[in-house]
Amino acid sequence: MTTAPPSAPAEAARPAARGRWAPLRPLVLRLHFYAGVLVAPFLLLAAVTGLLYAGSFQAEKLLYGHEMTVAVGERELPVSAQVAAAREDHPEGTVSAVRPSAEPGATTRVLLSGVEGVDPDHTLAVFVDPYTGEVRGALEQYGSTGALPLRTWIDQLHANLHLGETGRLYSELAASWLWVITAGGLVLWFSRRRALRTVRGTGGRRRTLGLHGSVGVWTAAGFLFLSATGLTWSTYAGANIDELRTSLRQATPSLSATAGGGEHSGHGTGAGTTGGAGHGVGLDQVLAAARAKGLDDPVEIVPPADADSAYVVRQIQRSWPTRQDAVAVDPATGRVTDELRFADHPVLAKLTRWGIDLHTGVLFGIVNQIALALLAVALILLIVWGYRMWWQRGRGSAFGRPVPRGAWAEVPPYILVPALAAVAVLGWFVPLLGIPLAVFLAVDVALGEIAYRRRGREGVGGVK
């Protein structure tokens, strides 16, 4: 006779604990499998291009150092003189904005729109030495972060594979499914017995599974964040999120750019079209008025769009601490007619701003970019390990079969019905999650029906 060890009661309790997961785990496993196999190529593209983007900030500084930096001088010229120097060298187009030198040794950027040969959605940035007025060069610029050609190219590769609006569907599909795959992986990992999670001392498929699960658990929070923030500016889910924020009175407020003032009426503060950088009191007095209201560097000055519009001066610092205040200045009097403080933005508007900046690697600078690079590498490894497990499930000679179907029938109605309702709502709100999921289910049901009928015919043939 042998005596059971003291841990026997705990061991005996394990099956009951596993039993609680038994109905749901196969269903989650099948969804995780299908999503991983079919969506992973899109996630792999997003991870590789995201890795390139994370390194583009530092590459941009090296490649365009001549245009972006100068030797520190004794005294900066007035902004109006710097703009005049830029216009003398580049009289084409119109001045849409001016970004004065934000720190010692940085150049001033004079942004020109409507320049022939420049993408209509971009501007031509003319770089001016703020101490001497020397024009250091001109480069195409895109977006609020001032991306130059290299970073713009990589950014568009990550966002839409250079396929325009149609290409954006790939990145939205990846963002829509990343959180599903991540959440499913977490459920599967924590529902496994501790002994089956071990990596050390194992080999083959079990070792691959352990690596896949361990890295996935450690990076899950980052993936969930990337998925959520990526959806905020996607085509379809992003529009639904904007509508939801608006209905909750959490939309990002805008500044009245009408000369003479007014409440925050929602008028746009986009780039001017007249190019009147010296209109009315001029840039120097406008900048002084903004400084008096506490708008320190970095700032962007947008000239009046027309005779009825005001200058707009806004802070453009996306790094921490965020500086996003803005003022409108009457061109006739130089008086501030409207103010918009970032501190007064609704909570969801602030969270959206910080989330996007963290996603794009600007909120915490190089630390932020390194973290994004590590997440991209982790996602690449997880995808490679996932496909390797699929191969190993086929015993190294062919890809393995999916988890057997029919798991949903084992799920209790009190779990299945609310789960289906939640999936339906999510599928409507995030279309590139709902539509592919419906296709997966339809194909899976069709394949199951075909297999069932084939087995039936074989059974009849065997009886004969």
Short mmCIF file of C-alpha atoms in Angstrom, two decimals:
data_model
loop_
_atom_site.label_atom_id
_atom_site.label_comp_id
_atom_site.label_asym_id
_atom_site.label_seq_id
_atom_site.Cartn_x
_atom_site.Cartn_y
_atom_site.Cartn_z
CA MET A 1 0.00 0.00 0.00
CA THR A 2 1.08 3.54 -0.71
CA THR A 3 0.12 6.76 0.95
CA ALA A 4 -1.06 9.63 -1.20
CA PRO A 5 1.07 12.77 -0.94
CA PRO A 6 -0.35 15.79 0.85
CA SER A 7 -0.99 17.50 -2.49
CA ALA A 8 -3.48 14.81 -3.57
CA PRO A 9 -6.63 16.81 -2.61
CA ALA A 10 -5.41 19.76 -4.66
CA GLU A 11 -4.65 17.46 -7.60
CA ALA A 12 -8.10 15.92 -7.32
CA ALA A 13 -9.70 19.34 -7.47
CA ARG A 14 -8.07 20.18 -10.81
CA PRO A 15 -10.49 18.31 -13.07
CA ALA A 16 -13.41 20.24 -11.58
CA ALA A 17 -11.63 23.51 -12.26
CA ARG A 18 -10.92 22.40 -15.83
CA GLY A 19 -14.52 21.37 -16.17
CA ARG A 20 -15.65 24.97 -15.92
CA TRP A 21 -13.62 25.75 -19.04
CA ALA A 22 -14.51 22.56 -20.88
CA PRO A 23 -17.58 23.86 -22.77
CA LEU A 24 -16.00 27.15 -23.86
CA ARG A 25 -12.35 26.32 -24.41
CA PRO A 26 -12.73 24.26 -27.64
CA LEU A 27 -14.86 27.03 -29.17
CA VAL A 28 -12.28 29.69 -28.30
CA LEU A 29 -9.51 27.40 -29.57
CA ARG A 30 -11.23 26.91 -32.91
CA LEU A 31 -11.80 30.68 -33.31
CA HIS A 32 -8.20 31.39 -32.31
CA PHE A 33 -7.00 28.82 -34.84
CA TYR A 34 -9.06 30.16 -37.76
CA ALA A 35 -8.31 33.79 -36.96
CA GLY A 36 -4.62 33.04 -36.55
CA VAL A 37 -4.31 31.12 -39.80
CA LEU A 38 -6.39 33.42 -42.00
CA VAL A 39 -5.70 36.87 -40.50
CA ALA A 40 -2.04 36.31 -39.58
CA PRO A 41 -0.74 37.37 -43.03
CA PHE A 42 -2.32 40.80 -42.55
CA LEU A 43 -0.95 41.03 -39.02
CA LEU A 44 2.49 40.06 -40.32
CA LEU A 45 2.39 42.91 -42.85
CA ALA A 46 1.32 45.33 -40.12
CA ALA A 47 4.08 44.10 -37.79
CA VAL A 48 6.87 44.35 -40.38
CA THR A 49 5.82 47.79 -41.61
CA GLY A 50 5.26 48.91 -38.01
CA LEU A 51 8.79 47.85 -37.16
CA LEU A 52 10.09 49.96 -40.04
CA TYR A 53 8.00 52.91 -38.89
CA ALA A 54 9.32 52.70 -35.33
CA GLY A 55 12.84 53.22 -36.68
CA SER A 56 11.92 55.92 -39.19
CA PHE A 57 12.09 58.78 -36.67
CA GLN A 58 15.78 58.33 -36.00
CA ALA A 59 16.50 57.56 -39.65
CA GLU A 60 14.78 60.81 -40.61
CA LYS A 61 17.04 62.83 -38.32
CA LEU A 62 20.14 61.26 -39.87
CA LEU A 63 18.99 61.54 -43.48
CA TYR A 64 17.67 65.10 -43.31
CA GLY A 65 20.06 66.54 -40.74
CA HIS A 66 21.22 69.29 -43.11
CA GLU A 67 17.69 70.62 -43.54
CA MET A 68 16.54 70.16 -39.95
CA THR A 69 19.49 71.52 -37.95
CA VAL A 70 21.90 74.46 -38.04
CA ALA A 71 24.67 75.89 -35.89
CA VAL A 72 23.27 77.87 -32.96
CA GLY A 73 23.56 81.61 -33.53
CA GLU A 74 23.39 84.58 -31.22
CA ARG A 75 19.98 85.98 -32.17
CA GLU A 76 17.04 84.77 -34.22
CA LEU A 77 15.57 86.87 -37.00
CA PRO A 78 11.90 87.87 -36.83
CA VAL A 79 9.62 85.17 -38.18
CA SER A 80 8.41 87.53 -40.91
CA ALA A 81 11.99 87.93 -42.17
CA GLN A 82 12.46 84.17 -42.23
CA VAL A 83 9.26 83.72 -44.25
CA ALA A 84 10.40 86.45 -46.66
CA ALA A 85 13.68 84.59 -47.19
CA ALA A 86 11.79 81.36 -47.90
CA ARG A 87 9.45 83.10 -50.36
CA GLU A 88 12.35 84.70 -52.18
CA ASP A 89 13.81 81.26 -52.77
CA HIS A 90 10.44 79.55 -53.33
CA PRO A 91 7.81 81.96 -54.68
CA GLU A 92 5.59 79.11 -55.88
CA GLY A 93 2.38 78.08 -54.12
CA THR A 94 0.95 79.81 -51.06
CA VAL A 95 2.03 79.92 -47.42
CA SER A 96 -0.27 77.53 -45.57
CA ALA A 97 1.56 77.51 -42.21
CA VAL A 98 4.79 78.49 -40.48
CA ARG A 99 6.54 76.44 -37.80
CA PRO A 100 9.12 78.68 -36.09
CA SER A 101 12.30 77.10 -34.76
CA ALA A 102 11.25 75.24 -31.62
CA GLU A 103 14.68 74.88 -30.00
CA PRO A 104 18.25 76.15 -30.40
CA GLY A 105 19.78 74.75 -33.56
CA ALA A 106 16.47 73.77 -35.20
CA THR A 107 15.37 75.30 -38.51
CA THR A 108 12.10 77.12 -39.17
CA ARG A 109 9.69 75.42 -41.56
CA VAL A 110 7.65 77.52 -43.98
CA LEU A 111 4.94 75.28 -45.41
CA LEU A 112 3.71 75.92 -48.95
CA SER A 113 0.55 74.42 -50.42
CA GLY A 114 -0.52 74.25 -54.06
CA VAL A 115 3.01 73.64 -55.30
CA GLU A 116 3.21 71.88 -58.66
CA GLY A 117 4.55 68.34 -58.35
CA VAL A 118 3.69 68.07 -54.65
CA ASP A 119 0.88 65.76 -53.50
CA PRO A 120 -2.25 67.91 -52.85
CA ASP A 121 -2.51 66.36 -49.37
CA HIS A 122 1.10 67.31 -48.61
CA THR A 123 2.99 70.58 -48.35
CA LEU A 124 6.42 71.74 -49.43
CA ALA A 125 8.45 72.51 -46.30
CA VAL A 126 11.10 75.17 -46.86
CA PHE A 127 13.77 75.00 -44.14
CA VAL A 128 15.21 78.34 -43.04
CA ASP A 129 18.13 79.07 -40.73
CA PRO A 130 16.47 81.24 -38.04
CA TYR A 131 19.75 83.05 -37.31
CA THR A 132 20.87 83.96 -40.85
CA GLY A 133 17.82 83.54 -43.06
CA GLU A 134 19.65 81.00 -45.24
CA VAL A 135 17.35 78.52 -46.98
CA ARG A 136 18.71 75.07 -46.17
CA GLY A 137 16.50 73.14 -48.57
CA ALA A 138 12.93 72.11 -49.28
CA LEU A 139 11.24 68.73 -48.75
CA GLU A 140 7.72 67.39 -49.08
CA GLN A 141 6.00 67.12 -45.69
CA TYR A 142 2.95 65.18 -44.55
CA GLY A 143 0.73 65.13 -41.48
CA SER A 144 0.60 66.95 -38.19
CA THR A 145 3.85 65.35 -36.97
CA GLY A 146 5.77 66.88 -39.88
CA ALA A 147 6.81 63.62 -41.54
CA LEU A 148 9.40 64.08 -44.29
CA PRO A 149 9.66 61.85 -47.42
CA LEU A 150 11.25 58.77 -45.78
CA ARG A 151 8.87 58.61 -42.83
CA THR A 152 5.92 59.52 -45.06
CA TRP A 153 6.69 56.61 -47.38
CA ILE A 154 6.98 54.15 -44.49
CA ASP A 155 3.89 55.57 -42.81
CA GLN A 156 1.81 55.06 -45.96
CA LEU A 157 3.25 51.56 -46.36
CA HIS A 158 2.08 50.70 -42.86
CA ALA A 159 -1.29 52.41 -43.24
CA ASN A 160 -2.37 51.28 -46.70
CA LEU A 161 0.51 49.51 -48.55
CA HIS A 162 0.53 52.51 -50.94
CA LEU A 163 -2.85 51.41 -52.28
CA GLY A 164 -4.84 54.44 -51.14
CA GLU A 165 -8.18 54.16 -49.37
CA THR A 166 -8.66 50.58 -50.54
CA GLY A 167 -5.36 49.60 -48.95
CA ARG A 168 -6.49 50.94 -45.60
CA LEU A 169 -8.81 47.95 -45.31
CA TYR A 170 -5.81 45.69 -44.68
CA SER A 171 -4.70 47.66 -41.63
CA GLU A 172 -8.25 47.94 -40.32
CA LEU A 173 -8.71 44.18 -40.72
CA ALA A 174 -5.49 43.59 -38.78
CA ALA A 175 -6.52 46.00 -36.00
CA SER A 176 -10.04 44.53 -35.86
CA TRP A 177 -8.77 41.00 -35.29
CA LEU A 178 -5.62 41.58 -33.25
CA TRP A 179 -7.55 42.02 -30.00
CA VAL A 180 -9.71 38.94 -30.73
CA ILE A 181 -6.67 36.74 -31.31
CA THR A 182 -4.94 38.20 -28.25
CA ALA A 183 -7.94 37.77 -25.95
CA GLY A 184 -8.50 34.22 -27.21
CA GLY A 185 -4.86 33.39 -26.60
CA LEU A 186 -5.08 34.67 -23.04
CA VAL A 187 -8.15 32.53 -22.36
CA LEU A 188 -6.42 29.46 -23.76
CA TRP A 189 -3.18 30.10 -21.87
CA PHE A 190 -4.74 30.61 -18.46
CA SER A 191 -7.14 27.71 -18.91
CA ARG A 192 -4.26 25.28 -19.37
CA ARG A 193 -2.70 23.44 -16.45
CA ARG A 194 0.51 25.05 -15.23
CA ALA A 195 2.56 21.96 -16.20
CA LEU A 196 1.49 22.34 -19.84
CA ARG A 197 2.70 25.95 -19.97
CA THR A 198 6.31 24.98 -19.21
CA VAL A 199 8.90 25.79 -21.89
CA ARG A 200 12.16 24.70 -20.25
CA GLY A 201 13.08 21.08 -20.85
CA THR A 202 10.41 20.48 -23.50
CA GLY A 203 10.72 19.98 -27.24
CA GLY A 204 8.74 19.77 -30.47
CA ARG A 205 5.26 21.21 -30.66
CA ARG A 206 4.96 21.54 -26.88
CA ARG A 207 8.00 23.80 -26.76
CA THR A 208 6.70 25.91 -29.66
CA LEU A 209 3.35 26.18 -27.89
CA GLY A 210 5.08 27.25 -24.67
CA LEU A 211 7.10 29.96 -26.42
CA HIS A 212 4.05 31.15 -28.34
CA GLY A 213 1.94 31.34 -25.19
CA SER A 214 4.57 32.89 -22.91
CA VAL A 215 5.50 35.70 -25.29
CA GLY A 216 1.83 36.26 -26.11
CA VAL A 217 0.90 36.67 -22.44
CA TRP A 218 3.74 39.10 -21.74
CA THR A 219 2.88 41.29 -24.75
CA ALA A 220 -0.92 40.97 -24.65
CA ALA A 221 -1.53 44.39 -23.08
CA GLY A 222 0.51 46.05 -25.81
CA PHE A 223 -1.39 44.24 -28.57
CA LEU A 224 -4.75 45.15 -27.06
CA PHE A 225 -3.65 48.77 -26.92
CA LEU A 226 -2.42 48.79 -30.54
CA SER A 227 -5.68 47.23 -31.69
CA ALA A 228 -7.87 49.74 -29.85
CA THR A 229 -5.91 52.81 -30.91
CA GLY A 230 -5.50 51.57 -34.47
CA LEU A 231 -9.27 51.36 -34.81
CA THR A 232 -9.78 54.96 -33.70
CA TRP A 233 -8.68 56.35 -37.07
CA SER A 234 -9.70 53.43 -39.29
CA THR A 235 -12.22 53.86 -42.10
CA TYR A 236 -15.35 52.09 -40.82
CA ALA A 237 -14.81 51.34 -37.13
CA GLY A 238 -13.19 54.77 -36.77
CA ALA A 239 -16.33 56.47 -38.13
CA ASN A 240 -18.46 54.54 -35.62
CA ILE A 241 -16.13 55.51 -32.80
CA ASP A 242 -16.37 59.18 -33.83
CA GLU A 243 -20.16 58.98 -33.85
CA LEU A 244 -20.15 57.37 -30.42
CA ARG A 245 -17.86 60.06 -29.01
CA THR A 246 -20.06 62.78 -30.52
CA SER A 247 -23.21 61.26 -29.03
CA LEU A 248 -21.50 61.19 -25.63
CA ARG A 249 -20.37 64.83 -26.01
CA GLN A 250 -16.76 63.68 -26.07
CA ALA A 251 -15.77 64.92 -29.54
CA THR A 252 -12.60 66.98 -29.92
CA PRO A 253 -13.60 70.67 -29.78
CA SER A 254 -12.42 73.13 -32.42
CA LEU A 255 -11.46 76.78 -32.46
CA SER A 256 -13.46 79.56 -34.09
CA ALA A 257 -11.21 80.96 -36.82
CA THR A 258 -13.59 83.78 -37.69
CA ALA A 259 -12.10 87.27 -37.43
CA GLY A 260 -13.79 89.17 -34.63
CA GLY A 261 -14.25 86.16 -32.33
CA GLY A 262 -17.04 83.88 -31.37
CA GLU A 263 -17.75 80.80 -29.38
CA HIS A 264 -16.24 77.41 -30.22
CA SER A 265 -18.56 77.06 -33.18
CA GLY A 266 -16.78 74.24 -34.94
CA HIS A 267 -15.26 76.27 -37.78
CA GLY A 268 -12.27 74.53 -39.25
CA THR A 269 -8.73 75.62 -38.52
CA GLY A 270 -7.17 74.15 -41.62
CA ALA A 271 -4.39 75.67 -43.69
CA GLY A 272 -5.07 78.94 -45.37
CA THR A 273 -5.50 79.13 -49.10
CA THR A 274 -4.63 82.74 -49.74
CA GLY A 275 -1.06 82.55 -48.55
CA GLY A 276 -1.42 85.87 -46.70
CA ALA A 277 1.41 85.26 -44.25
CA GLY A 278 1.88 89.02 -43.88
CA HIS A 279 -1.81 89.86 -43.84
CA GLY A 280 -2.94 92.55 -41.39
CA VAL A 281 -0.75 93.04 -38.34
CA GLY A 282 1.68 90.38 -39.59
CA LEU A 283 3.25 87.23 -38.24
CA ASP A 284 5.47 88.80 -35.60
CA GLN A 285 2.65 90.55 -33.76
CA VAL A 286 0.41 87.49 -34.09
CA LEU A 287 3.11 85.28 -32.56
CA ALA A 288 3.66 87.82 -29.76
CA ALA A 289 -0.08 87.77 -28.97
CA ALA A 290 -0.02 83.98 -28.76
CA ARG A 291 3.07 84.03 -26.54
CA ALA A 292 1.26 86.42 -24.21
CA LYS A 293 -1.47 83.79 -23.83
CA GLY A 294 1.10 81.19 -22.77
CA LEU A 295 1.63 79.36 -26.06
CA ASP A 296 5.29 78.43 -25.91
CA ASP A 297 7.20 76.35 -28.48
CA PRO A 298 6.64 74.38 -30.57
CA VAL A 299 3.86 76.25 -32.36
CA GLU A 300 2.41 76.49 -35.84
CA ILE A 301 1.00 79.72 -37.29
CA VAL A 302 -1.77 79.34 -39.89
CA PRO A 303 -2.52 82.50 -41.94
CA PRO A 304 -6.13 83.61 -42.50
CA ALA A 305 -8.00 81.46 -45.01
CA ASP A 306 -9.87 84.49 -46.37
CA ALA A 307 -10.77 88.08 -45.56
CA ASP A 308 -13.18 87.01 -42.84
CA SER A 309 -10.80 84.64 -41.08
CA ALA A 310 -8.32 85.04 -38.26
CA TYR A 311 -4.80 83.79 -37.78
CA VAL A 312 -4.64 80.54 -35.84
CA VAL A 313 -1.66 79.77 -33.62
CA ARG A 314 -1.59 76.29 -32.11
CA GLN A 315 0.88 74.29 -30.13
CA ILE A 316 2.03 71.13 -31.91
CA GLN A 317 3.93 69.25 -29.22
CA ARG A 318 2.64 65.67 -29.16
CA SER A 319 5.34 64.40 -26.79
CA TRP A 320 4.84 64.35 -23.05
CA PRO A 321 3.76 66.70 -21.54
CA THR A 322 1.32 67.37 -24.37
CA ARG A 323 1.01 70.96 -25.56
CA GLN A 324 -2.06 71.38 -27.73
CA ASP A 325 -3.48 74.81 -26.83
CA ALA A 326 -4.63 77.13 -29.63
CA VAL A 327 -5.69 80.75 -30.09
CA ALA A 328 -7.25 82.79 -32.89
CA VAL A 329 -5.83 86.25 -33.53
CA ASP A 330 -7.68 89.03 -35.37
CA PRO A 331 -5.48 90.14 -38.30
CA ALA A 332 -6.76 93.70 -38.10
CA THR A 333 -6.06 94.34 -34.42
CA GLY A 334 -3.69 91.60 -33.27
CA ARG A 335 -6.15 90.80 -30.49
CA VAL A 336 -6.83 87.20 -29.41
CA THR A 337 -10.46 86.48 -30.28
CA ASP A 338 -10.81 82.86 -29.19
CA GLU A 339 -8.89 80.34 -27.08
CA LEU A 340 -8.98 76.57 -26.89
CA ARG A 341 -7.10 74.82 -24.09
CA PHE A 342 -6.19 71.14 -24.20
CA ALA A 343 -6.97 70.96 -20.49
CA ASP A 344 -10.62 71.73 -21.35
CA HIS A 345 -10.97 68.87 -23.84
CA PRO A 346 -13.38 66.08 -22.85
CA VAL A 347 -11.79 63.00 -21.29
CA LEU A 348 -12.30 60.74 -24.30
CA ALA A 349 -10.87 63.40 -26.62
CA LYS A 350 -7.72 63.54 -24.51
CA LEU A 351 -7.45 59.75 -24.32
CA THR A 352 -7.87 59.50 -28.08
CA ARG A 353 -5.14 62.07 -28.65
CA TRP A 354 -2.72 60.36 -26.26
CA GLY A 355 -3.60 56.91 -27.61
CA ILE A 356 -2.87 57.88 -31.21
CA ASP A 357 0.37 59.61 -30.23
CA LEU A 358 1.48 56.56 -28.26
CA HIS A 359 0.55 54.30 -31.18
CA THR A 360 2.57 56.44 -33.60
CA GLY A 361 5.62 56.61 -31.35
CA VAL A 362 5.68 60.33 -30.53
CA LEU A 363 4.27 60.54 -26.99
CA PHE A 364 7.40 59.37 -25.17
CA GLY A 365 9.98 59.79 -27.91
CA ILE A 366 12.64 57.15 -28.43
CA VAL A 367 11.44 55.05 -25.47
CA ASN A 368 8.01 54.90 -27.13
CA GLN A 369 9.62 53.91 -30.45
CA ILE A 370 11.71 51.14 -28.87
CA ALA A 371 8.60 49.72 -27.17
CA LEU A 372 6.75 49.69 -30.50
CA ALA A 373 9.68 47.96 -32.18
CA LEU A 374 9.72 45.25 -29.49
CA LEU A 375 5.98 44.69 -29.88
CA ALA A 376 6.41 44.39 -33.65
CA VAL A 377 9.21 41.81 -33.24
CA ALA A 378 7.10 39.87 -30.71
CA LEU A 379 4.13 39.79 -33.08
CA ILE A 380 6.33 38.52 -35.92
CA LEU A 381 7.67 35.73 -33.68
CA LEU A 382 4.17 34.78 -32.49
CA ILE A 383 2.95 34.45 -36.07
CA VAL A 384 5.94 32.33 -37.07
CA TRP A 385 5.48 30.08 -34.02
CA GLY A 386 1.75 29.84 -34.73
CA TYR A 387 2.29 28.57 -38.25
CA ARG A 388 5.01 26.23 -36.97
CA MET A 389 2.56 24.70 -34.49
CA TRP A 390 0.10 24.19 -37.31
CA TRP A 391 2.80 22.34 -39.26
CA GLN A 392 3.86 20.32 -36.22
CA ARG A 393 0.25 19.31 -35.61
CA GLY A 394 0.47 17.56 -38.98
CA ARG A 395 3.53 15.68 -37.64
CA GLY A 396 6.03 17.64 -39.70
CA SER A 397 4.89 16.40 -43.09
CA ALA A 398 1.82 18.52 -43.80
CA PHE A 399 -0.16 21.28 -42.14
CA GLY A 400 -2.38 20.04 -39.34
CA ARG A 401 -6.12 19.98 -39.26
CA PRO A 402 -8.17 22.54 -37.35
CA VAL A 403 -9.71 21.82 -33.98
CA PRO A 404 -12.79 19.59 -34.44
CA ARG A 405 -16.06 21.48 -34.99
CA GLY A 406 -19.21 21.19 -32.94
CA ALA A 407 -17.79 22.79 -29.80
CA TRP A 408 -20.55 25.41 -29.71
CA ALA A 409 -23.14 22.69 -29.03
CA GLU A 410 -21.46 21.96 -25.70
CA VAL A 411 -21.64 25.57 -24.50
CA PRO A 412 -24.54 26.16 -22.03
CA PRO A 413 -27.29 28.46 -23.41
CA TYR A 414 -26.79 30.98 -20.60
CA ILE A 415 -23.25 31.52 -21.92
CA LEU A 416 -23.83 30.97 -25.64
CA VAL A 417 -26.79 33.34 -26.12
CA PRO A 418 -25.19 36.44 -24.48
CA ALA A 419 -21.92 35.64 -26.27
CA LEU A 420 -23.66 35.54 -29.67
CA ALA A 421 -25.45 38.82 -28.90
CA ALA A 422 -22.18 40.49 -27.92
CA VAL A 423 -20.49 39.18 -31.09
CA ALA A 424 -23.35 40.54 -33.22
CA VAL A 425 -23.05 44.02 -31.66
CA LEU A 426 -19.27 44.01 -32.03
CA GLY A 427 -19.58 42.78 -35.61
CA TRP A 428 -21.83 45.71 -36.46
CA PHE A 429 -19.63 48.25 -34.68
CA VAL A 430 -16.39 46.83 -36.14
CA PRO A 431 -17.41 45.70 -39.65
CA LEU A 432 -14.06 44.18 -40.61
CA LEU A 433 -14.43 41.90 -37.61
CA GLY A 434 -18.08 41.01 -38.21
CA ILE A 435 -17.97 40.40 -41.97
CA PRO A 436 -14.94 38.03 -41.98
CA LEU A 437 -16.33 36.24 -38.92
CA ALA A 438 -19.62 35.64 -40.74
CA VAL A 439 -17.68 34.33 -43.75
CA PHE A 440 -15.62 32.02 -41.49
CA LEU A 441 -18.77 30.62 -39.92
CA ALA A 442 -20.52 30.13 -43.28
CA VAL A 443 -17.52 28.34 -44.78
CA ASP A 444 -17.08 26.24 -41.63
CA VAL A 445 -20.75 25.19 -41.65
CA ALA A 446 -20.57 24.38 -45.37
CA LEU A 447 -17.44 22.28 -44.92
CA GLY A 448 -19.04 20.50 -41.97
CA GLU A 449 -22.16 19.71 -44.01
CA ILE A 450 -20.06 18.37 -46.89
CA ALA A 451 -18.04 16.18 -44.53
CA TYR A 452 -21.23 14.92 -42.85
CA ARG A 453 -22.84 13.94 -46.15
CA ARG A 454 -19.64 12.30 -47.34
CA ARG A 455 -19.49 10.18 -44.21
CA GLY A 456 -23.15 9.29 -44.71
CA ARG A 457 -22.55 8.10 -48.26
CA GLU A 458 -19.52 6.07 -47.15
CA GLY A 459 -21.61 4.47 -44.41
CA VAL A 460 -24.35 3.52 -46.84
CA GLY A 461 -21.78 2.10 -49.25
CA GLY A 462 -20.25 0.04 -46.47
CA VAL A 463 -23.64 -1.48 -45.58
CA LYS A 464 -24.23 -2.47 -49.17
#
